[in-house]
Coordinates of C-alpha atoms in Angstrom, one line a residue:
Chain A
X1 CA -17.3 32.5 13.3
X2 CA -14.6 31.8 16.4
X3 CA -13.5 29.0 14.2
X4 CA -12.8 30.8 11.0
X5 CA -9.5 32.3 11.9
X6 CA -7.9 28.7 12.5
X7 CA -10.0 27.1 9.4
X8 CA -8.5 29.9 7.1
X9 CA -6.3 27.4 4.7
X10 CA -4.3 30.1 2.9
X11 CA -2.9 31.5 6.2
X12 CA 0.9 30.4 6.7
X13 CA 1.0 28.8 10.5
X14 CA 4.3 27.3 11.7
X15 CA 3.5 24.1 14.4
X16 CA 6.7 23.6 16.0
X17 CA 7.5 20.1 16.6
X18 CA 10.5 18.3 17.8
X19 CA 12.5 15.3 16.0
X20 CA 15.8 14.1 16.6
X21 CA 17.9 13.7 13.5
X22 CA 20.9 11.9 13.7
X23 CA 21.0 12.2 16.9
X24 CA 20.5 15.4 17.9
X25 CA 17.0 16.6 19.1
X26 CA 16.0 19.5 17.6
X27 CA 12.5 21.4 18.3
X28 CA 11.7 22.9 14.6
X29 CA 8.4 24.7 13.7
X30 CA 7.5 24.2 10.2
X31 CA 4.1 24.2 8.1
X32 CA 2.2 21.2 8.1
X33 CA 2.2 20.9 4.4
X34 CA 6.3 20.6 4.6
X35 CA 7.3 17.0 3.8
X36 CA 9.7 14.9 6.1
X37 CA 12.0 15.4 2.9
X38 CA 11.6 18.8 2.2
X39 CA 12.6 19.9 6.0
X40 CA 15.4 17.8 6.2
X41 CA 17.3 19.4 2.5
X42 CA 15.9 23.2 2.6
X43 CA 15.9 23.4 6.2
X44 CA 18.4 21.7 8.0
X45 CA 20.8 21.4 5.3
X46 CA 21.2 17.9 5.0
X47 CA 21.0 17.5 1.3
X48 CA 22.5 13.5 1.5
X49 CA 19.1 12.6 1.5
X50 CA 17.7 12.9 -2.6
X51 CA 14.3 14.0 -4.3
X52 CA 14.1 12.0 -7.1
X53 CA 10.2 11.8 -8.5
X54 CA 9.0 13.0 -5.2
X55 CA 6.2 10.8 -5.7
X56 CA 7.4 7.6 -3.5
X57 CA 8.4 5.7 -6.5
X58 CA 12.2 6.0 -6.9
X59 CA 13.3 5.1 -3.2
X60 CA 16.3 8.0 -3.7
X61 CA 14.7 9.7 -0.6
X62 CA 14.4 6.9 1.6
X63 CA 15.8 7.9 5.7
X64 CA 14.9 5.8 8.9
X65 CA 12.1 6.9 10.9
X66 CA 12.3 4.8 14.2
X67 CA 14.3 2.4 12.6
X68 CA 12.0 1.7 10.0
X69 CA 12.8 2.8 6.2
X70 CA 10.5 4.9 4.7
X71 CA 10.0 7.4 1.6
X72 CA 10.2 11.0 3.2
X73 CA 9.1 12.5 0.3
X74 CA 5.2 11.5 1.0
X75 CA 5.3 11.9 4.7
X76 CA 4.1 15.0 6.1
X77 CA 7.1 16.6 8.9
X78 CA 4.2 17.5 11.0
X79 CA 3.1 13.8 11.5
X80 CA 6.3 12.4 12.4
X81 CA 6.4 15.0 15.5
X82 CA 9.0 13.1 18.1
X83 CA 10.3 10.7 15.8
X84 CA 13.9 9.5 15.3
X85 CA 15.6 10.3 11.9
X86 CA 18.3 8.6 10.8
X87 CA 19.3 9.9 7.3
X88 CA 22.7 9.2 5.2
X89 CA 24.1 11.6 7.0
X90 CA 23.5 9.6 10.6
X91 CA 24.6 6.2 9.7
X92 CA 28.5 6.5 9.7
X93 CA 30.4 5.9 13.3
X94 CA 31.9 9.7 13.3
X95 CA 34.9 8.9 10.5
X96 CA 34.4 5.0 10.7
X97 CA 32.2 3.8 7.6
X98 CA 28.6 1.8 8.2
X99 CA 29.5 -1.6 6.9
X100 CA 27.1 -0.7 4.1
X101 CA 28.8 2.3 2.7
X102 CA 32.5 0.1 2.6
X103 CA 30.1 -2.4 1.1
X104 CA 29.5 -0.3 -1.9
X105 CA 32.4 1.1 -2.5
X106 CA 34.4 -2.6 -2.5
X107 CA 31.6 -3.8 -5.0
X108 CA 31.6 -0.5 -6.7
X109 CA 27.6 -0.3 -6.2
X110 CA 26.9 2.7 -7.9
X111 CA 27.9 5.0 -10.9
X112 CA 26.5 8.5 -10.4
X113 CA 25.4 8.3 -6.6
X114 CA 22.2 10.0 -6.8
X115 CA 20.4 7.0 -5.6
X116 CA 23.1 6.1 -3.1
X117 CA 21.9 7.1 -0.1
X118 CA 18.7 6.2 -0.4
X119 CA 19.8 2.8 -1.1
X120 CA 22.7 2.8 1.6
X121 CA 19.0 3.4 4.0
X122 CA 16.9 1.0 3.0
X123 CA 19.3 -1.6 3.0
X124 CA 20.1 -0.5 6.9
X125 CA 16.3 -0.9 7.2
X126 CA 16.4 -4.2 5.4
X127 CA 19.0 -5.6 7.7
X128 CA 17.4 -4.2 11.1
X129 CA 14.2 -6.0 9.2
X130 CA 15.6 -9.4 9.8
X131 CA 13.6 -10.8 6.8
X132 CA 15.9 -11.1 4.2
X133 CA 17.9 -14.6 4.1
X134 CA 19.0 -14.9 0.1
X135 CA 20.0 -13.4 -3.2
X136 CA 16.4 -13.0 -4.3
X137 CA 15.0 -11.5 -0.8
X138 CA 17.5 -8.7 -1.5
X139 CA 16.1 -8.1 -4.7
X140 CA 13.3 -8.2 -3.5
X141 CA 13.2 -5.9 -0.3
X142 CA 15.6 -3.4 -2.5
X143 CA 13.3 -3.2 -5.2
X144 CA 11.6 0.5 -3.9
X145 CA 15.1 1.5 -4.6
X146 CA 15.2 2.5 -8.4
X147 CA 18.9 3.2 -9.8
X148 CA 19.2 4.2 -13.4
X149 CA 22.3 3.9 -14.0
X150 CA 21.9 0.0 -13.4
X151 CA 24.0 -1.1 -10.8
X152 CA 21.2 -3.5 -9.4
X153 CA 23.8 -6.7 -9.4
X154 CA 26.8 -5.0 -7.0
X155 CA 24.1 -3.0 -5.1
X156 CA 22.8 -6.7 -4.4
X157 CA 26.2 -8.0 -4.2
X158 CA 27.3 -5.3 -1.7
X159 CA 24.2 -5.6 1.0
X160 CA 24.2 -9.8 0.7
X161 CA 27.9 -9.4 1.6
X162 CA 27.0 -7.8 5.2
X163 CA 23.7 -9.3 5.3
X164 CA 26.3 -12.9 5.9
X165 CA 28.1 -11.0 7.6
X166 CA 25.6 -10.0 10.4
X167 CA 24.0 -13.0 10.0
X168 CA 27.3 -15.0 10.9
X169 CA 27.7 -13.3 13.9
Chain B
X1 CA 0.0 21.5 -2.6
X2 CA -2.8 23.9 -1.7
X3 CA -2.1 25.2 2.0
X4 CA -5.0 23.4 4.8
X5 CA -5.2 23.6 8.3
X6 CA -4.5 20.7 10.5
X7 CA -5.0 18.8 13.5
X8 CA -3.8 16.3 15.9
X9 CA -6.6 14.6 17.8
X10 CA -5.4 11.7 20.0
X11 CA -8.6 9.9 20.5
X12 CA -11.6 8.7 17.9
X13 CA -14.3 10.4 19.0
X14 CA -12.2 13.9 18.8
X15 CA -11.2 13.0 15.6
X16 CA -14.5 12.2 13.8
X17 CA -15.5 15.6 15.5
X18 CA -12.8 17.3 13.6
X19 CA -13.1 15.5 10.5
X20 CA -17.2 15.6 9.9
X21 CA -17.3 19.3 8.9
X22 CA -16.7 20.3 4.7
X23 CA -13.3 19.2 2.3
X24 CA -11.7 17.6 5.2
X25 CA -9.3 14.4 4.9
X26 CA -8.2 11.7 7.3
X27 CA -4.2 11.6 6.9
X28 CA -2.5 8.2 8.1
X29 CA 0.6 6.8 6.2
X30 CA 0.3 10.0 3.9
X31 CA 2.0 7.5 0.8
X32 CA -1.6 8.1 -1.3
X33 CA -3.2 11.1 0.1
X34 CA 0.4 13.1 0.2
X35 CA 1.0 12.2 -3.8
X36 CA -2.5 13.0 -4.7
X37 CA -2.3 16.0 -3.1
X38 CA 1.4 16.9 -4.5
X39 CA -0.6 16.3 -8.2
X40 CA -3.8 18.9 -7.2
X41 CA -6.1 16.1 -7.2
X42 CA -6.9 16.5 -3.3
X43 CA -7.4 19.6 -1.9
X44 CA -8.2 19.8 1.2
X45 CA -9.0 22.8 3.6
X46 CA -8.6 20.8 6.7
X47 CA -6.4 17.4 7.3
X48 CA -6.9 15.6 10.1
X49 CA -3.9 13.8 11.2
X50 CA -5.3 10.7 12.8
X51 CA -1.8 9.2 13.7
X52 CA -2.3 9.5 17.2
X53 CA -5.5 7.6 17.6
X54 CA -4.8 4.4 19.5
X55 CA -6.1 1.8 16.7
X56 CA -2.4 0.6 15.4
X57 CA -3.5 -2.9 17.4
X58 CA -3.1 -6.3 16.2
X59 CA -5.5 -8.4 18.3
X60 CA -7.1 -11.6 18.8
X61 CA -10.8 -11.4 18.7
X62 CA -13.1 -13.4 21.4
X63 CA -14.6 -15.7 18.4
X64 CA -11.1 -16.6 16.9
X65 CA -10.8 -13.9 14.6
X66 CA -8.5 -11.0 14.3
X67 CA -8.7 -7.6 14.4
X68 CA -6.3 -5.6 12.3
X69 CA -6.2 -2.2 14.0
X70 CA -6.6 0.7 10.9
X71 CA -3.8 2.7 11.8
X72 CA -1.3 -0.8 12.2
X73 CA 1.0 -0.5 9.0
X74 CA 1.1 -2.7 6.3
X75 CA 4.0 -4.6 6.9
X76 CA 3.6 -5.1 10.5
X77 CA 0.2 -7.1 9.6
X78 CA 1.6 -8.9 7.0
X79 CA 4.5 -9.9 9.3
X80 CA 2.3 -10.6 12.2
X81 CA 2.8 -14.2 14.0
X82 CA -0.8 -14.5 13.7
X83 CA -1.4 -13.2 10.3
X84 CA 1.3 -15.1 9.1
X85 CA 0.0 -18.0 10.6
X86 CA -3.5 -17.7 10.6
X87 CA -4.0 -15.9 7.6
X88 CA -1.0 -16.5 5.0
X89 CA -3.1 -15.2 2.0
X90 CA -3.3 -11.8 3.5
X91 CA 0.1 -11.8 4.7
X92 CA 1.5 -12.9 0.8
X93 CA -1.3 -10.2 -0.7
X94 CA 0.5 -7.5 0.8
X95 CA 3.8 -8.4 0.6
X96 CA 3.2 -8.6 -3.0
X97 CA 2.1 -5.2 -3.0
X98 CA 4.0 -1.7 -2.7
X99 CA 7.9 -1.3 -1.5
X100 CA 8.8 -2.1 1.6
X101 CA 9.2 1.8 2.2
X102 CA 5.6 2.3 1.5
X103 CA 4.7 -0.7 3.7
X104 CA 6.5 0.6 6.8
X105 CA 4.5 3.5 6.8
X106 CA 1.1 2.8 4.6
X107 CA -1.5 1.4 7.2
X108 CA -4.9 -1.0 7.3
X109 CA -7.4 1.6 6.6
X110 CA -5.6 3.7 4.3
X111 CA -4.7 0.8 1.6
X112 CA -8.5 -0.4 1.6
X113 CA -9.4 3.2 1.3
X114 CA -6.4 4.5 -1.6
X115 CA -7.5 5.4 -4.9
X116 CA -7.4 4.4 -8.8
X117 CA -3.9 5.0 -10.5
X118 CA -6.0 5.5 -13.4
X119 CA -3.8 8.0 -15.6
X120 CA -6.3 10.6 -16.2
X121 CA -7.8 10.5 -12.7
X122 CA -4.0 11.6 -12.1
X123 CA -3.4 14.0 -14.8
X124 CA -5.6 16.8 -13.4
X125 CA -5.7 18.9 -18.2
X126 CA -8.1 15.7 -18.6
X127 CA -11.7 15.0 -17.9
X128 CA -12.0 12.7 -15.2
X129 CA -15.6 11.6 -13.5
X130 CA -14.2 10.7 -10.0
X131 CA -11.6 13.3 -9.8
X132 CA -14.2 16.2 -11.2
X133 CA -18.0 14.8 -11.5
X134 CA -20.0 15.2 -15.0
X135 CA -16.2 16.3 -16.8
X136 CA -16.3 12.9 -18.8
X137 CA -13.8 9.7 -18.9
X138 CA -10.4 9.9 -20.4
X139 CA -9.8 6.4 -20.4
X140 CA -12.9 5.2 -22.5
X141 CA -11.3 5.4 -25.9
X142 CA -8.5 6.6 -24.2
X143 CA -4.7 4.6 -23.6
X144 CA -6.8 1.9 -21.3
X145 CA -4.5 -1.0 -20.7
X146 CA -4.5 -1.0 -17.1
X147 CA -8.2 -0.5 -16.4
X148 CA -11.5 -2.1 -15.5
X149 CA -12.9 -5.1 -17.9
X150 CA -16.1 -6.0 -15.0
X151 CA -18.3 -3.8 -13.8
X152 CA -17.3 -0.8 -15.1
X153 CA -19.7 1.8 -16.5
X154 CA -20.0 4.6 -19.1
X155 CA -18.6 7.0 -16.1
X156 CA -15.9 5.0 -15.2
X157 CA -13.4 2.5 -15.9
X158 CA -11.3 2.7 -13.0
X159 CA -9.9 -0.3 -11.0
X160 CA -9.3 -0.3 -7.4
X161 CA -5.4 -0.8 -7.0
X162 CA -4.9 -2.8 -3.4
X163 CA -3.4 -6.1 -3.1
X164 CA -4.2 -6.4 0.1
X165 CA -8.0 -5.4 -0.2
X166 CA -8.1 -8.7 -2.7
X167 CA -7.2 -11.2 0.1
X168 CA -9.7 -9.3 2.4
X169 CA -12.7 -9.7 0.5
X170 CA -11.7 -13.7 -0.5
X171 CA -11.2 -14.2 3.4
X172 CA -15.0 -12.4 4.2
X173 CA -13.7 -9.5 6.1
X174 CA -15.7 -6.7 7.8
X175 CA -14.5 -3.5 8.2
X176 CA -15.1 -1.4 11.3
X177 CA -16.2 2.1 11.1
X178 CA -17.3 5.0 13.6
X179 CA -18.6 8.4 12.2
X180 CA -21.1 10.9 13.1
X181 CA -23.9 8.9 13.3
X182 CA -21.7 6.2 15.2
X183 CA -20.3 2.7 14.8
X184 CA -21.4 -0.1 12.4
X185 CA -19.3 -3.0 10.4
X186 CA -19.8 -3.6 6.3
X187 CA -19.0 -6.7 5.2
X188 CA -16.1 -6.5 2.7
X189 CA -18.2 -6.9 -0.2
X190 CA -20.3 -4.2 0.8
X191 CA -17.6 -1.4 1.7
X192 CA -15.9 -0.5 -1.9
X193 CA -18.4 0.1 -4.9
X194 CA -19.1 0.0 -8.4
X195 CA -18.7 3.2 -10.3
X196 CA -22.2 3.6 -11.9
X197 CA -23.0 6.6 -12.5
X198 CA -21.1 7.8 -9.4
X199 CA -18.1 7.4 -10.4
X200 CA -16.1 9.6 -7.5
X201 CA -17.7 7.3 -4.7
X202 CA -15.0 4.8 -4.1
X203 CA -16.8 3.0 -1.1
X204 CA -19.9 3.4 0.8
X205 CA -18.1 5.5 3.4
X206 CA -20.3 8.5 4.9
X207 CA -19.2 11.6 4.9
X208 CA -16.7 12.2 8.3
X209 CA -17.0 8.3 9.1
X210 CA -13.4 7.2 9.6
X211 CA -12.3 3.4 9.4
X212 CA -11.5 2.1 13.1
X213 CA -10.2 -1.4 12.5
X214 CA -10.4 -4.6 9.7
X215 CA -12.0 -8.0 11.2
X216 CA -10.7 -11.5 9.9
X217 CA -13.2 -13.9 11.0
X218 CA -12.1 -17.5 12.2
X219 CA -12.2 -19.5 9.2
X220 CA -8.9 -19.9 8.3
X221 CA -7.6 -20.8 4.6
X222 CA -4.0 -22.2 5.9
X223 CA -3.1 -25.2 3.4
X224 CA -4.9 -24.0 0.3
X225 CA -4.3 -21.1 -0.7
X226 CA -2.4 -18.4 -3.3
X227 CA -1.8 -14.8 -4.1
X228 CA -1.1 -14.5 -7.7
X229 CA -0.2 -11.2 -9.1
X230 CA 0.6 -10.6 -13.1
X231 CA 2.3 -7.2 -14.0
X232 CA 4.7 -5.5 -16.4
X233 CA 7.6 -5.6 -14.3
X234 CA 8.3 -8.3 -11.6
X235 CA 7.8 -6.2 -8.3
X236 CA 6.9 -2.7 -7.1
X237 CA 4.6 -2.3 -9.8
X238 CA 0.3 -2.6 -9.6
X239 CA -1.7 -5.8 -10.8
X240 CA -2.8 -5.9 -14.3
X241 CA -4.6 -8.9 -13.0
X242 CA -4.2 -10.3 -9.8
X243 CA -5.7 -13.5 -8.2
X244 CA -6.7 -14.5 -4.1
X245 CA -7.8 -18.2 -4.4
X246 CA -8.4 -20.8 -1.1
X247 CA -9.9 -23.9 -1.2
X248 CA -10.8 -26.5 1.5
X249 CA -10.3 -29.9 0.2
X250 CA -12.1 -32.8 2.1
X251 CA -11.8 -36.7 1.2
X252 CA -10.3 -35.2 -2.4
X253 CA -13.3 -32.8 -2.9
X254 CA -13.6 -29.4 -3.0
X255 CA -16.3 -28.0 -0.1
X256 CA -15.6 -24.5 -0.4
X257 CA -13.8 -22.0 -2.9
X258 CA -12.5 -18.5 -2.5
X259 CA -11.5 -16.4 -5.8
X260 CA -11.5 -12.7 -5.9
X261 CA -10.1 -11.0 -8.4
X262 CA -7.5 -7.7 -8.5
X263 CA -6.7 -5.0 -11.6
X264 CA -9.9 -6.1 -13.8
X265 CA -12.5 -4.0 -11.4
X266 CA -13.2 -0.8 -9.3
X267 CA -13.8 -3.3 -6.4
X268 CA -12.2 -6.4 -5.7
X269 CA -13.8 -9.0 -7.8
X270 CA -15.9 -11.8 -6.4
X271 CA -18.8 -14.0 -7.7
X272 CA -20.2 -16.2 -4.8
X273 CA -22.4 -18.0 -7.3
X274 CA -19.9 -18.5 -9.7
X275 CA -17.3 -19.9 -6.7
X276 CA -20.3 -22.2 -6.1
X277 CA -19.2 -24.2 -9.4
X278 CA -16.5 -25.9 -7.7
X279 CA -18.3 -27.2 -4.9
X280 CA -18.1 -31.0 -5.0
X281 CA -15.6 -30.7 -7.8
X282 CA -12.0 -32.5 -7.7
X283 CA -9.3 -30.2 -8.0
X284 CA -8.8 -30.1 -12.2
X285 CA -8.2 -28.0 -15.0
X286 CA -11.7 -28.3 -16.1
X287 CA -13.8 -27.5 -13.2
X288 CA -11.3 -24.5 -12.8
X289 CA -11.8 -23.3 -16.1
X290 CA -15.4 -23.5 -16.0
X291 CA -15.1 -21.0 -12.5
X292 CA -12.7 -18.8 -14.3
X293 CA -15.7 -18.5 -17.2
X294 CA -18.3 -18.1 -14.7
X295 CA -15.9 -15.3 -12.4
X296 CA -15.1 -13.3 -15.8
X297 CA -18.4 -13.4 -17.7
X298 CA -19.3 -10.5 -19.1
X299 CA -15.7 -9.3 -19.0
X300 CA -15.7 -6.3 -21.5
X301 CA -12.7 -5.2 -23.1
X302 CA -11.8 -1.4 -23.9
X303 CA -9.3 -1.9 -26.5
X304 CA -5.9 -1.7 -25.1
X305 CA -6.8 -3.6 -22.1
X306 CA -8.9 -6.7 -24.5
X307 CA -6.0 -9.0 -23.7
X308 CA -6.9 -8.6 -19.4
X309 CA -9.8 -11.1 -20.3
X310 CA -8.3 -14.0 -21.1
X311 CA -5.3 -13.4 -18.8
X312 CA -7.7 -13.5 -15.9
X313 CA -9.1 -16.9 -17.0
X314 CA -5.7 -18.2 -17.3
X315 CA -4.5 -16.6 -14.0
X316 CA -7.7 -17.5 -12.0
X317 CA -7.1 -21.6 -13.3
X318 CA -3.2 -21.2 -12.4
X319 CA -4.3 -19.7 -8.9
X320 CA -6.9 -22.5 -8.2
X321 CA -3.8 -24.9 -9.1
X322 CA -1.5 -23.5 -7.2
X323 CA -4.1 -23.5 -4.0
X324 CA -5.0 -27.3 -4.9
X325 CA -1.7 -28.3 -4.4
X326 CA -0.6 -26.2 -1.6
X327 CA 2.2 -24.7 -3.6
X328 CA 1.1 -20.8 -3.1
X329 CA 3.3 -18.1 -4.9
X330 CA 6.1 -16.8 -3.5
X331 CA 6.7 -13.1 -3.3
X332 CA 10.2 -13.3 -3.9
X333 CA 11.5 -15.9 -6.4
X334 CA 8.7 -14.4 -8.9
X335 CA 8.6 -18.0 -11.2
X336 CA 5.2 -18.8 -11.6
X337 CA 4.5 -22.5 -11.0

């Protein structure tokens, strides 16, 4: 029975782990049924990044995890212990726009904005990626990115525009 | 989600110690076991978080093969020099599979070893033999369009949902496992089963054994190959019916054939007898057709899904073409040739 305390599933035990999130490192405990997603809105207030289905099929809460795009709505805070967020929040230059988010606004790339910064992430993934060389790659690579109000062709528009541009460089 | 306990162990043998008592699941990527757990349909009292194990290894094995680490995510295997080079139909399957969200953080073991999307396996108000044993199928006589039209039984009409997992058994992988009892390899065909009368038994997995790695072997399918995938909606979406085809074509002939066959079963689907029928063949529409009849016989339809039978047959001939010529399906522009 020395076991059955820690086994006891219905007991509430906070594992603190650390993460740095835009950033900043920050040592957080949380419960190891909190999702990536969930500890970045309820508890450290950045609510840039969306729930959408919450089921890893709308893209809307897509955030950087070591530079890598992934759905933090299906990964588990505790697991990503010392990990680097970036979220929507993380990807401007203090007041200088990422190249994305001027991107979108000069090809007017979305209506309502709810998908925005998940889309504004995975297209930073796509890019850091280095996959993507044509119109259909983007549509492609953006397509766990769901937008409803259907701005698919300047969403496409605005990432080929500094997908060139990086490429140029 | 129901509350568990957890743990962290950072090597394999620690882990299988943790995870051999009771309800307990292996977490890796999280992107099935997280959502099936959001939904009630896993519940476990103890996840073990095997993230830390050191199996996320890409590496050449001493007879030419490759072995694909478990824990290595999806898209860095299918974007792997040596997968891509060595192994393009496995590097296409899973490319065609998924988001590339879900492939950054999905891994080996957990895609071979995710479950159905079968609607009433999901919806937790309807009877469902794998998700709850003896409560009866939902999808027999159900809204059945996506499900199983060979081997399925009177429990269960399931289909296994990978992409990847249908490139792994056309290539003859073997998948590495280490439990309580200790190590051994199944060959691909062996690991994922039929439904019988056991319909909640996706694989032949034993309780607390925990997959370790995926081996390639060294026969390589590099100029004949193609990954064909048919769904409702161009990408992100599963396989109605999807197709892994490689040939080796010597002096015009075909000397060996490789179909299995995604979306139409609760395993990937492969006849070796019925691959034997092109042996000897030259590439052409007939001696594909007559493999696609002898892959799909005794398809069975279940009413909404009737039309999966003679889609396969079609997709299988297309696939075989595509392989002939060396003209493999690409994953982005989505025309089929």
């Amino acid at each position: 029975m020395a076991t059955a305390t820690l086994d006891t599933p219905t007991e509430s035990r906070s594992i603190t782990i650390s993460l740095t999130i835009n950033g900043q490192l920050r040592r957080l405990p949380v419960e190891p049924w909190t999702t990536l997603l969930d500890l970045l809105r309820e508890q450290e207030g950045l609510t840039g990044t969306k729930k959408g289905c919450d089921h890893g099929q709308c893209g809307a809460c897509t955030v950087l995890i070591d530079g890598k795009r992934i759905n933090s709505c299906l990964s588990l805070a505790v697991s990503r212990d010392g990990a680097e967020i970036v979220t929507v929040e993380g990807l401007a230059d203090a007041d200088k726009l990422h190249p994305l988010q001027q991107a979108f606004i000069d090809h007017d790339a979305f209506q309502c904005g709810y998908c925005t910064p998940g889309q504004l992430c995975s297209a930073a993934g796509l890019l850091a990626e280095g996959r993507a060389t044509s119109r259909d790659d983007v549509r492609e690579m953006m397509s766990g990115n769901i937008c409803r109000c259907g701005a698919y062709t300047n969403i496409t528009d605005a990432v080929l525009e500094v997908l060139e541009k990086e490429t140029a460089k | 989600m129901n509350r568990f306990s957890y743990a962290r162990p950072t090597d394999v043998a620690e882990a299988v110690r943790e995870g051999s008592p009771g309800d307990v699941r292996y977490l890796a990527g999280g992107t099935n076991l997280v959502d099936l757990m959001k939904e009630n349909v896993e519940r476990p009292v103890r996840v073990v978080d095997i993230n830390r194990l050191p199996l996320h290894d890409i590496s050449d094995l001493p007879d030419g093969g490759l072995r694909l680490g478990a824990l290595a995510t999806n898209a860095d295997t299918a974007w792997d020099a040596r997968v891509e080079e060595r192994y393009p139909l496995l590097s296409s399957a899973i490319l065609a599979g998924a988001s590339p969200q879900l492939r950054n953080a999905a891994t080996n073991g957990g895609n071979v070893n995710q479950r159905t999307r079968c609607y009433y396996f999901y919806d937790t108000a309807t009877p469902c033999n794998k998700r709850e044993p003896g409560s009866g199928c939902g999808a027999i006589g159900g809204v059945n369009r996506i499900h199983a039209i060979l081997g399925a039984s009177a429990a269960c009409i399931a289909t296994h949902p990978s992409d990847m997992a249908v490139a792994l058994a056309a290539l003859d992988a073997t998948v590495q496992v280490t439990g309580p009892d200790g190590d051994r390899a199944i060959p691909f065909a062996d690991y994922h089963r039929l439904p019988g009368a056991e319909a909640w038994q996706d694989n032949n997995l034993a309780p607390g054994e925990l997959v370790t790695a995926i081996d390639l072997p060294d026969e390589r399918f590099t100029g004949h190959y193609t990954y064909l995938k048919l769904r409702d909606r161009l990408s992100y979406a599963f396989a109605l019916v999807s197709v892994a085809a490689a040939l080796k074509i010597e002096d015009g002939r075909i000397v060996e054939a490789r179909v299995a066959l995604g979306g139409v079963a609760h395993k990937p689907w492969r006849v070796k007898t019925a691959e034997s029928v092109l042996h000897g063949e030259t590439p052409s529409h007939n001696a594909f057709l007559a493999a696609a009849h002898a892959i799909t016989e005794g398809a069975t339809g279940h009413g909404d899904n009737d039309f999966k039978i003679g889609l396969a047959r079609k997709a299988i001939v297309r696939a075989l073409r595509q392989a002939a010529d060396g003209t493999p399906q690409s994953q982005t522009d989505k025309r089929v040739a």
